[in-house]
Coordinates of C-alpha atoms in Angstrom, one line a residue:
X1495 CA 254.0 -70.3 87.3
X1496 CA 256.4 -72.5 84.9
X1497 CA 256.8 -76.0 86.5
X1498 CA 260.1 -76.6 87.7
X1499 CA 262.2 -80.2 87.0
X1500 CA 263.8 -81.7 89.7
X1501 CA 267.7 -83.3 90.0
X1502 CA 268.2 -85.7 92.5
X1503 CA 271.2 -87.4 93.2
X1504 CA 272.6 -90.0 91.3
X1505 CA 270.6 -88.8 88.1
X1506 CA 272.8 -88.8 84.9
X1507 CA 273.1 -85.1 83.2
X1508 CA 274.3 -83.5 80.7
X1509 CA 275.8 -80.4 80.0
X1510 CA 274.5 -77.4 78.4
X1511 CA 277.1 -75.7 77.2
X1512 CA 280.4 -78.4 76.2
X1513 CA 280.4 -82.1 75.3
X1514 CA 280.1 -84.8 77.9
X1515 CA 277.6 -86.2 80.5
X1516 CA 278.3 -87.4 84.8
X1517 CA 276.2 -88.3 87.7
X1518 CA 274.7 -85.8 90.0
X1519 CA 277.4 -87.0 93.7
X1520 CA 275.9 -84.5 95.9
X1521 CA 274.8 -80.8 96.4
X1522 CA 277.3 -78.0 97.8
X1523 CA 273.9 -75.4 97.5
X1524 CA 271.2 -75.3 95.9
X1525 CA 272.2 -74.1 93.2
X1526 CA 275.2 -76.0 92.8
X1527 CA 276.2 -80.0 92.3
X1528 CA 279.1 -82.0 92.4
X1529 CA 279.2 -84.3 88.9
X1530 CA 281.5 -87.3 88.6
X1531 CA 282.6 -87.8 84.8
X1532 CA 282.9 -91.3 83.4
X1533 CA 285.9 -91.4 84.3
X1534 CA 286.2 -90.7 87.9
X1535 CA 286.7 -87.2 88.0
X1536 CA 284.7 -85.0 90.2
X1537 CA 284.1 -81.6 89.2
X1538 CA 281.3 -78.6 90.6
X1539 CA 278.9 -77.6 88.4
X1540 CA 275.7 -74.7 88.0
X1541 CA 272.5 -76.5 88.4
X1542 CA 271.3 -74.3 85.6
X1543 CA 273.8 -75.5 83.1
X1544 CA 272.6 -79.4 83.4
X1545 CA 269.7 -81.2 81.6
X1546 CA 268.7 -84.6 83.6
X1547 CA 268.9 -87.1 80.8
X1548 CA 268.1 -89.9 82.5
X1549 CA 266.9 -90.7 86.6
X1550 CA 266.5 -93.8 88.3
X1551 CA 264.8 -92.5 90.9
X1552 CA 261.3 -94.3 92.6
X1553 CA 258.1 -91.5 92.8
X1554 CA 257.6 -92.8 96.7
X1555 CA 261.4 -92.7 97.7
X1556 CA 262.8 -90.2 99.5
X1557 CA 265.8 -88.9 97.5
X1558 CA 267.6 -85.4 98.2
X1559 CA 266.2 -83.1 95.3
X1560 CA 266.4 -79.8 94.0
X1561 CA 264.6 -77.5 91.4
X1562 CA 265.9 -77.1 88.3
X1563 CA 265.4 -73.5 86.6
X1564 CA 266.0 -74.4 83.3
X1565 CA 263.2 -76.8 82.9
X1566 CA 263.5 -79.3 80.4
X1567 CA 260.4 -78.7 78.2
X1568 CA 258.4 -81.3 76.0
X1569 CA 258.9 -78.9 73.1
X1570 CA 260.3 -80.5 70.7
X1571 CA 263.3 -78.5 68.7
X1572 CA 265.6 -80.0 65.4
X1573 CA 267.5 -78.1 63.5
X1574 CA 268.6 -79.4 59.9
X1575 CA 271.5 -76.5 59.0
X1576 CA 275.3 -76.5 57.4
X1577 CA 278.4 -75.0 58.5
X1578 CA 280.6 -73.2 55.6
X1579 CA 282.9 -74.9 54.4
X1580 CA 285.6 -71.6 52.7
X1581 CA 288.9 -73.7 53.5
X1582 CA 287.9 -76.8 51.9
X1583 CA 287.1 -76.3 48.0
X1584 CA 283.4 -75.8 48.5
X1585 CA 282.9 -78.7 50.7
X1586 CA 279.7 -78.1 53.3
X1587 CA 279.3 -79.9 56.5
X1588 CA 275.7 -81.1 57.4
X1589 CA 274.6 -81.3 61.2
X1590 CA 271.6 -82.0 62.9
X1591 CA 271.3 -79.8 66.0
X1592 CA 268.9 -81.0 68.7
X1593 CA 267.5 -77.7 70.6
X1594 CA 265.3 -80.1 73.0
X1595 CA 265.5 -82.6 76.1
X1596 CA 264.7 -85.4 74.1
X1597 CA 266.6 -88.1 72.9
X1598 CA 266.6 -88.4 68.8
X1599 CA 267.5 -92.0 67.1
X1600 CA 267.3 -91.0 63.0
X1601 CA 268.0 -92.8 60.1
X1602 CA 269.5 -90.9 56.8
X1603 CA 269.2 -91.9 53.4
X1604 CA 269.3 -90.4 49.9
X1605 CA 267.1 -91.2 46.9
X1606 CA 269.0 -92.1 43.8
X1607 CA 267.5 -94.1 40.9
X1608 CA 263.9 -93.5 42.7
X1609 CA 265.7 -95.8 45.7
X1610 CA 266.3 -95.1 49.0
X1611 CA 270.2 -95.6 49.3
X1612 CA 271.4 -95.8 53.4
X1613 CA 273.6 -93.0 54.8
X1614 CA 273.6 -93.5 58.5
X1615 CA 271.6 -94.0 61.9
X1616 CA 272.7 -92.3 64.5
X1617 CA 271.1 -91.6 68.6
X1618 CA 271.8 -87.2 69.4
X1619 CA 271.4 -86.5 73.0
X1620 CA 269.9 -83.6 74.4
X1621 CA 271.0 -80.3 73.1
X1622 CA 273.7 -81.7 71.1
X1623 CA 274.7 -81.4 67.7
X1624 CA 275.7 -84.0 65.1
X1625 CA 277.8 -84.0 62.1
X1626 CA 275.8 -86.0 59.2
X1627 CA 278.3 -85.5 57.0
X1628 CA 280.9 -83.3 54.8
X1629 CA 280.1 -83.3 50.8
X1630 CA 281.2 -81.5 47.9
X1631 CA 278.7 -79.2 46.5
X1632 CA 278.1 -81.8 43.5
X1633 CA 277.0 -84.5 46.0
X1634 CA 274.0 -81.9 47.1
X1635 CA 273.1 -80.7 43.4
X1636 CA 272.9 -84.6 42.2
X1637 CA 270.9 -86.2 45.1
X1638 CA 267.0 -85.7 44.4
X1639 CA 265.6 -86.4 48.1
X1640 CA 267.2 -86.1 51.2
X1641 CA 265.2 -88.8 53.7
X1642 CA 265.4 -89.0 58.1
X1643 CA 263.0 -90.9 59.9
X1644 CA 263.2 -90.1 63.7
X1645 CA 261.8 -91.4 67.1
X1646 CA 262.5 -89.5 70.0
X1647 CA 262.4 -90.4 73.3
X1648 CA 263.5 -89.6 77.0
X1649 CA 265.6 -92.1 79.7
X1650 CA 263.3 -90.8 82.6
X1651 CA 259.1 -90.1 82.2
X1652 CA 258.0 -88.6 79.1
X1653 CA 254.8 -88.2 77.2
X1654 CA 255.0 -91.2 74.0
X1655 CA 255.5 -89.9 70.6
X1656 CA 254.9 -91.2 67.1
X1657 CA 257.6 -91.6 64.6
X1658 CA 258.3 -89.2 62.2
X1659 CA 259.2 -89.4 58.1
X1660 CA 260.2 -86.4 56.2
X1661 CA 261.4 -86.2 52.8
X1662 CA 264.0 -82.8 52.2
X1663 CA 264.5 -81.9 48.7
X1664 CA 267.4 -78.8 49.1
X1665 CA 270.4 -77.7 46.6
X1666 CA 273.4 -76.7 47.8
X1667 CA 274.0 -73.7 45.1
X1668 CA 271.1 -72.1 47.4
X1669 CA 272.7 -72.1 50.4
X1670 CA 274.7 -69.5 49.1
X1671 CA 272.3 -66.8 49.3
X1672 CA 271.5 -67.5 53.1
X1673 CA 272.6 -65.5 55.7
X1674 CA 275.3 -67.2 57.7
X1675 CA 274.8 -67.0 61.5
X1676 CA 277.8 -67.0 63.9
X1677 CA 276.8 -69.6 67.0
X1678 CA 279.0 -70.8 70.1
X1679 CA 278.6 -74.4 68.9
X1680 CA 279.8 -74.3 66.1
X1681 CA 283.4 -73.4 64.9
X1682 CA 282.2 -71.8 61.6
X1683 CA 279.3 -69.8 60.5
X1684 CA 276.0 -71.6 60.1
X1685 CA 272.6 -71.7 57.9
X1686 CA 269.7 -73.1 58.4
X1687 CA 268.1 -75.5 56.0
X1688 CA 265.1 -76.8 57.5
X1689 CA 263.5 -76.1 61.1
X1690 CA 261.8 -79.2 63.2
X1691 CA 259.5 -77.7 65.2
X1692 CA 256.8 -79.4 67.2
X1693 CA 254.6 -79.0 70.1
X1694 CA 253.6 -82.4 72.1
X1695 CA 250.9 -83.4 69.2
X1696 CA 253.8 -83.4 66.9
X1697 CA 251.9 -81.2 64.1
X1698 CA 253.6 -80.7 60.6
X1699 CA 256.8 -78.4 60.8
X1700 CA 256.8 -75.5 58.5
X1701 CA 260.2 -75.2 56.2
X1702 CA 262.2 -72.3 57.8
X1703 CA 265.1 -71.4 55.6
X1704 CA 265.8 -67.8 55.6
X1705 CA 265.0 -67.0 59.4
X1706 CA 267.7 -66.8 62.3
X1707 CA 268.7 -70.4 63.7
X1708 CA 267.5 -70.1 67.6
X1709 CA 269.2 -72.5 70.0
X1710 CA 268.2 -73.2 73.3
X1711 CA 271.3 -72.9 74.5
X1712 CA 273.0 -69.9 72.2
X1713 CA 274.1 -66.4 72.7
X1714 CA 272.3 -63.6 70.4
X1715 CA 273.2 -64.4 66.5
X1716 CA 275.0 -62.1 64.9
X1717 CA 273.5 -61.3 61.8
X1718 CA 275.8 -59.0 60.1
X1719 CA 277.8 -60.7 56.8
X1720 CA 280.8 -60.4 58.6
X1721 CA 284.5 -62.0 57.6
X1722 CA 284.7 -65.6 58.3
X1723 CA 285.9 -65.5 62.3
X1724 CA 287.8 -68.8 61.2
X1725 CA 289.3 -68.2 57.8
X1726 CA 293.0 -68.1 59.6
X1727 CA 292.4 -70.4 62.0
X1728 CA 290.6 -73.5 62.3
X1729 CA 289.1 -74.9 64.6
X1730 CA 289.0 -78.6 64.9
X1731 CA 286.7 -80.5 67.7
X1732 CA 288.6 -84.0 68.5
X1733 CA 285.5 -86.0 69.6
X1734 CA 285.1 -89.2 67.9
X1735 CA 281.3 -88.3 67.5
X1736 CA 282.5 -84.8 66.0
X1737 CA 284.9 -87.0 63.3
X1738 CA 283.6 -88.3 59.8
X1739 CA 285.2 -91.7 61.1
X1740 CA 285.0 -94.8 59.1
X1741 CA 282.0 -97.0 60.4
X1742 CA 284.2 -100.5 61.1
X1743 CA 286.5 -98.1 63.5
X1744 CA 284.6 -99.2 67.1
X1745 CA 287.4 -100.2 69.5
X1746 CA 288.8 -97.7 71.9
X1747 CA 292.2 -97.8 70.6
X1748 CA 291.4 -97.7 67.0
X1749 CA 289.3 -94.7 67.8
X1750 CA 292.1 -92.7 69.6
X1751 CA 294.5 -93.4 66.6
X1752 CA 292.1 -91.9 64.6
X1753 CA 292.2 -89.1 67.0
X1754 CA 295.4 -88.8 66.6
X1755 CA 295.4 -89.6 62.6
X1756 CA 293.4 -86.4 62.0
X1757 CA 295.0 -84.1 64.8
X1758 CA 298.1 -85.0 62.4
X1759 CA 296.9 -84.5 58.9
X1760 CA 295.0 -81.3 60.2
X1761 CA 298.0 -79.6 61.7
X1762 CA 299.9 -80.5 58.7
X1763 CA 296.7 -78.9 56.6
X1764 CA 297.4 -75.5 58.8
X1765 CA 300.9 -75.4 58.2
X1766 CA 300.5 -75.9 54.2
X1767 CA 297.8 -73.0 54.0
X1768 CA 299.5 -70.8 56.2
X1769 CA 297.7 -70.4 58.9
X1770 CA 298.9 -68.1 62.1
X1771 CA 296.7 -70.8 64.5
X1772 CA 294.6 -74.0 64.6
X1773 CA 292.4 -74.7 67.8
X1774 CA 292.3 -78.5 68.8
X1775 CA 289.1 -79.1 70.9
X1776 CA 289.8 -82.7 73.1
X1777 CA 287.5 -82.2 76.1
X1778 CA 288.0 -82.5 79.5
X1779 CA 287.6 -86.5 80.5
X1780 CA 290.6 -88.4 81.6
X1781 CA 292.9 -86.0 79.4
X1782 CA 294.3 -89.0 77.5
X1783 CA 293.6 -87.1 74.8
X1784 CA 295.2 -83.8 75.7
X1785 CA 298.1 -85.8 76.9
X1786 CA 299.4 -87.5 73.7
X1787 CA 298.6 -84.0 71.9
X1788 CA 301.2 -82.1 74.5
X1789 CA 303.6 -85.1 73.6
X1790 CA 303.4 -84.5 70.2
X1791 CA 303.7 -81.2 70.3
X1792 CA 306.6 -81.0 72.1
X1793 CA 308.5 -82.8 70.0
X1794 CA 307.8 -80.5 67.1
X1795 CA 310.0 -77.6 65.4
X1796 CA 307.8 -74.2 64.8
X1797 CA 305.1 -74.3 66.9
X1798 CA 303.8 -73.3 70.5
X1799 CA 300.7 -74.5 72.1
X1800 CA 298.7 -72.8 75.4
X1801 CA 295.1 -73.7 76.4
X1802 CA 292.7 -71.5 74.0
X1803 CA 289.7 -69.1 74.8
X1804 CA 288.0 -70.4 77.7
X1805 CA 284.9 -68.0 76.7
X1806 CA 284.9 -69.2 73.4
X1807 CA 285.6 -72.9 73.8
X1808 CA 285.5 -74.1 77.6
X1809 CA 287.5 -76.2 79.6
X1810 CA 289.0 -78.5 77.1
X1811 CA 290.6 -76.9 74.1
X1812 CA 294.1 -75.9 72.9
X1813 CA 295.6 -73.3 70.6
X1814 CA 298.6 -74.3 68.6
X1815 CA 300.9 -71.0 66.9
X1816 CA 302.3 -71.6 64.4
X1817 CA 305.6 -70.2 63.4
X1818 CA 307.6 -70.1 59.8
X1819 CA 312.3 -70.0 60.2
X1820 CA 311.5 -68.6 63.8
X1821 CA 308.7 -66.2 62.3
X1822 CA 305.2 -66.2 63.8
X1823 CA 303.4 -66.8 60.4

């Protein structure tokens, strides 16, 4: 019989299935919580659509608890793939995608010159993704040695494990031979690069490049070479973490004018290629965010806005139409 994780109140979870994390207020059944956001908000929420990601709670205290069903295993699960980049001259996006409960703290560098040159460092929560970066093809065929060095760990008990150094050497003109998957979490079709895949011991991962990319958290792939879902209409997710921001951008306000900044220049973007729609993803949280995008909207000639597929992209997501001299182009 699989061992079952418990949530107890006041635990900090995140969700499985859309961006954002809350604490565990109290149970309405026991299969459902009530989570309070970060800012305040209280909102119900499936029990099996929640990983604990960090619990406070004392072994010997007596704390209202429930199972979990969805346990949260010490497999460990990183995915190294690229999302296709059609609309933007060849341009490929790199993510990380971390199919586990543990947290991942990683460093990325390239080698060039036979030195290690620093990219980033960056801390992916459970069963998130995150966006490395967004090159041109060049950048991929010129850099020799792609480098991460990880450490992953958990915020409540976990078995210690040893960091972990791998050296990628990938082109990008092979990446064009892969099969593209379509996934949930990501707006455009995907390929895997390289798969991380370890057991507790943490033995050597094998390079996986042609198989299917399998999430924890995904729907069945569609494998079929399909048209590009997104060609028409992009898709464009809002969160600071989701933006290829500019490191010295830290303050709160600086980051929601960047927000803005690129909710701007990408609507613009739509309008020049002609596209019919564009998909702003914001989030639920205080809907500061949402706000100042009705307000701009609103004030704009050609266009008409409603919330967008809540199958496809949740709560927190809004579909702008785009229209041409009172034609829906």
């Amino acid at each position: 019989m699989a061992k079952h994780t418990l949530i107890h109140i006041g635990d900090t979870v995140r969700f499985l299935n859309e961006s954002g994390e809350g604490r565990v207020l109290r149970f309405t059944s026991t299969e459902h919580v009530i989570v309070e956001l970060p800012d305040g908000f209280e909102i119900p929420y499936p029990v099996s659509q929640l990983v604990v990601v960090k619990s406070d709670f004392q072994r010997d205290a007596i704390i209202p608890a429930i199972k979990m069903s969805n346990e949260v295993s010490e497999h460990i699960k990183l995915l190294l793939c690229t999302e296709t980049q059609v609309d933007t001259g060849g341009h490929y996006a790199l993510f990380f995608y971390n199919a586990s409960g543990f947290h991942v703290v990683f460093t990325y560098a390239i080698e060039l010159n036979s030195h290690l040159q620093f990219q980033l460092s960056a801390d992916i929560g459970p069963y998130q993704r995150y966006h490395v970066c967004t090159k041109p093809q060049a950048f991929f065929e010129a850099v020799n040695l792609h480098v991460f060095q990880m450490l992953c760990y958990k915020k409540i008990e976990y078995k210690m494990q040893s960091p972990l150094t791998f050296n990628l050497s990938f082109k990008a003109s092979q990446w064009q031979r892969f099969i593209w998957h379509a996934h949930e979490d990501f707006h455009k079709p995907v390929s895997l690069i390289w798969n991380f895949d370890f057991k507790s011991e943490m033995y050597k991962p094998k390079p996986d490049t042609e198989a299917a990319i399998v999430f924890s958290t995904s729907a069945p792939l569609n494998t079929a070479k399909q048209p590009l879902k997104h060609a028409t209409q992009p898709v464009i997710d809002l969160h600071f973490e989701a933006l290829d921001a500019p490191q010295h951008i830290t303050e709160g306000f600086e980051k929601f004018r960047y927000q803005m900044d690129v909710f701007e220049n990408e609507l613009q973007k739509a309008f020049d290629l002609g596209c019919k729609s564009i998909i702003f993803i914001h989030g639920v949280g205080n809907g500061r965010l949402k706000s100042e995008l009705v307000n701009r909207l609103q004030q704009k000639l050609h266009v008409s806005f409603h919330d967008a597929s809540y199958k496809e992209y949740g709560a927190g997501a809004t579909q702008v139409n785009l229209y041409r001299n009172g034609t829906y182009k």
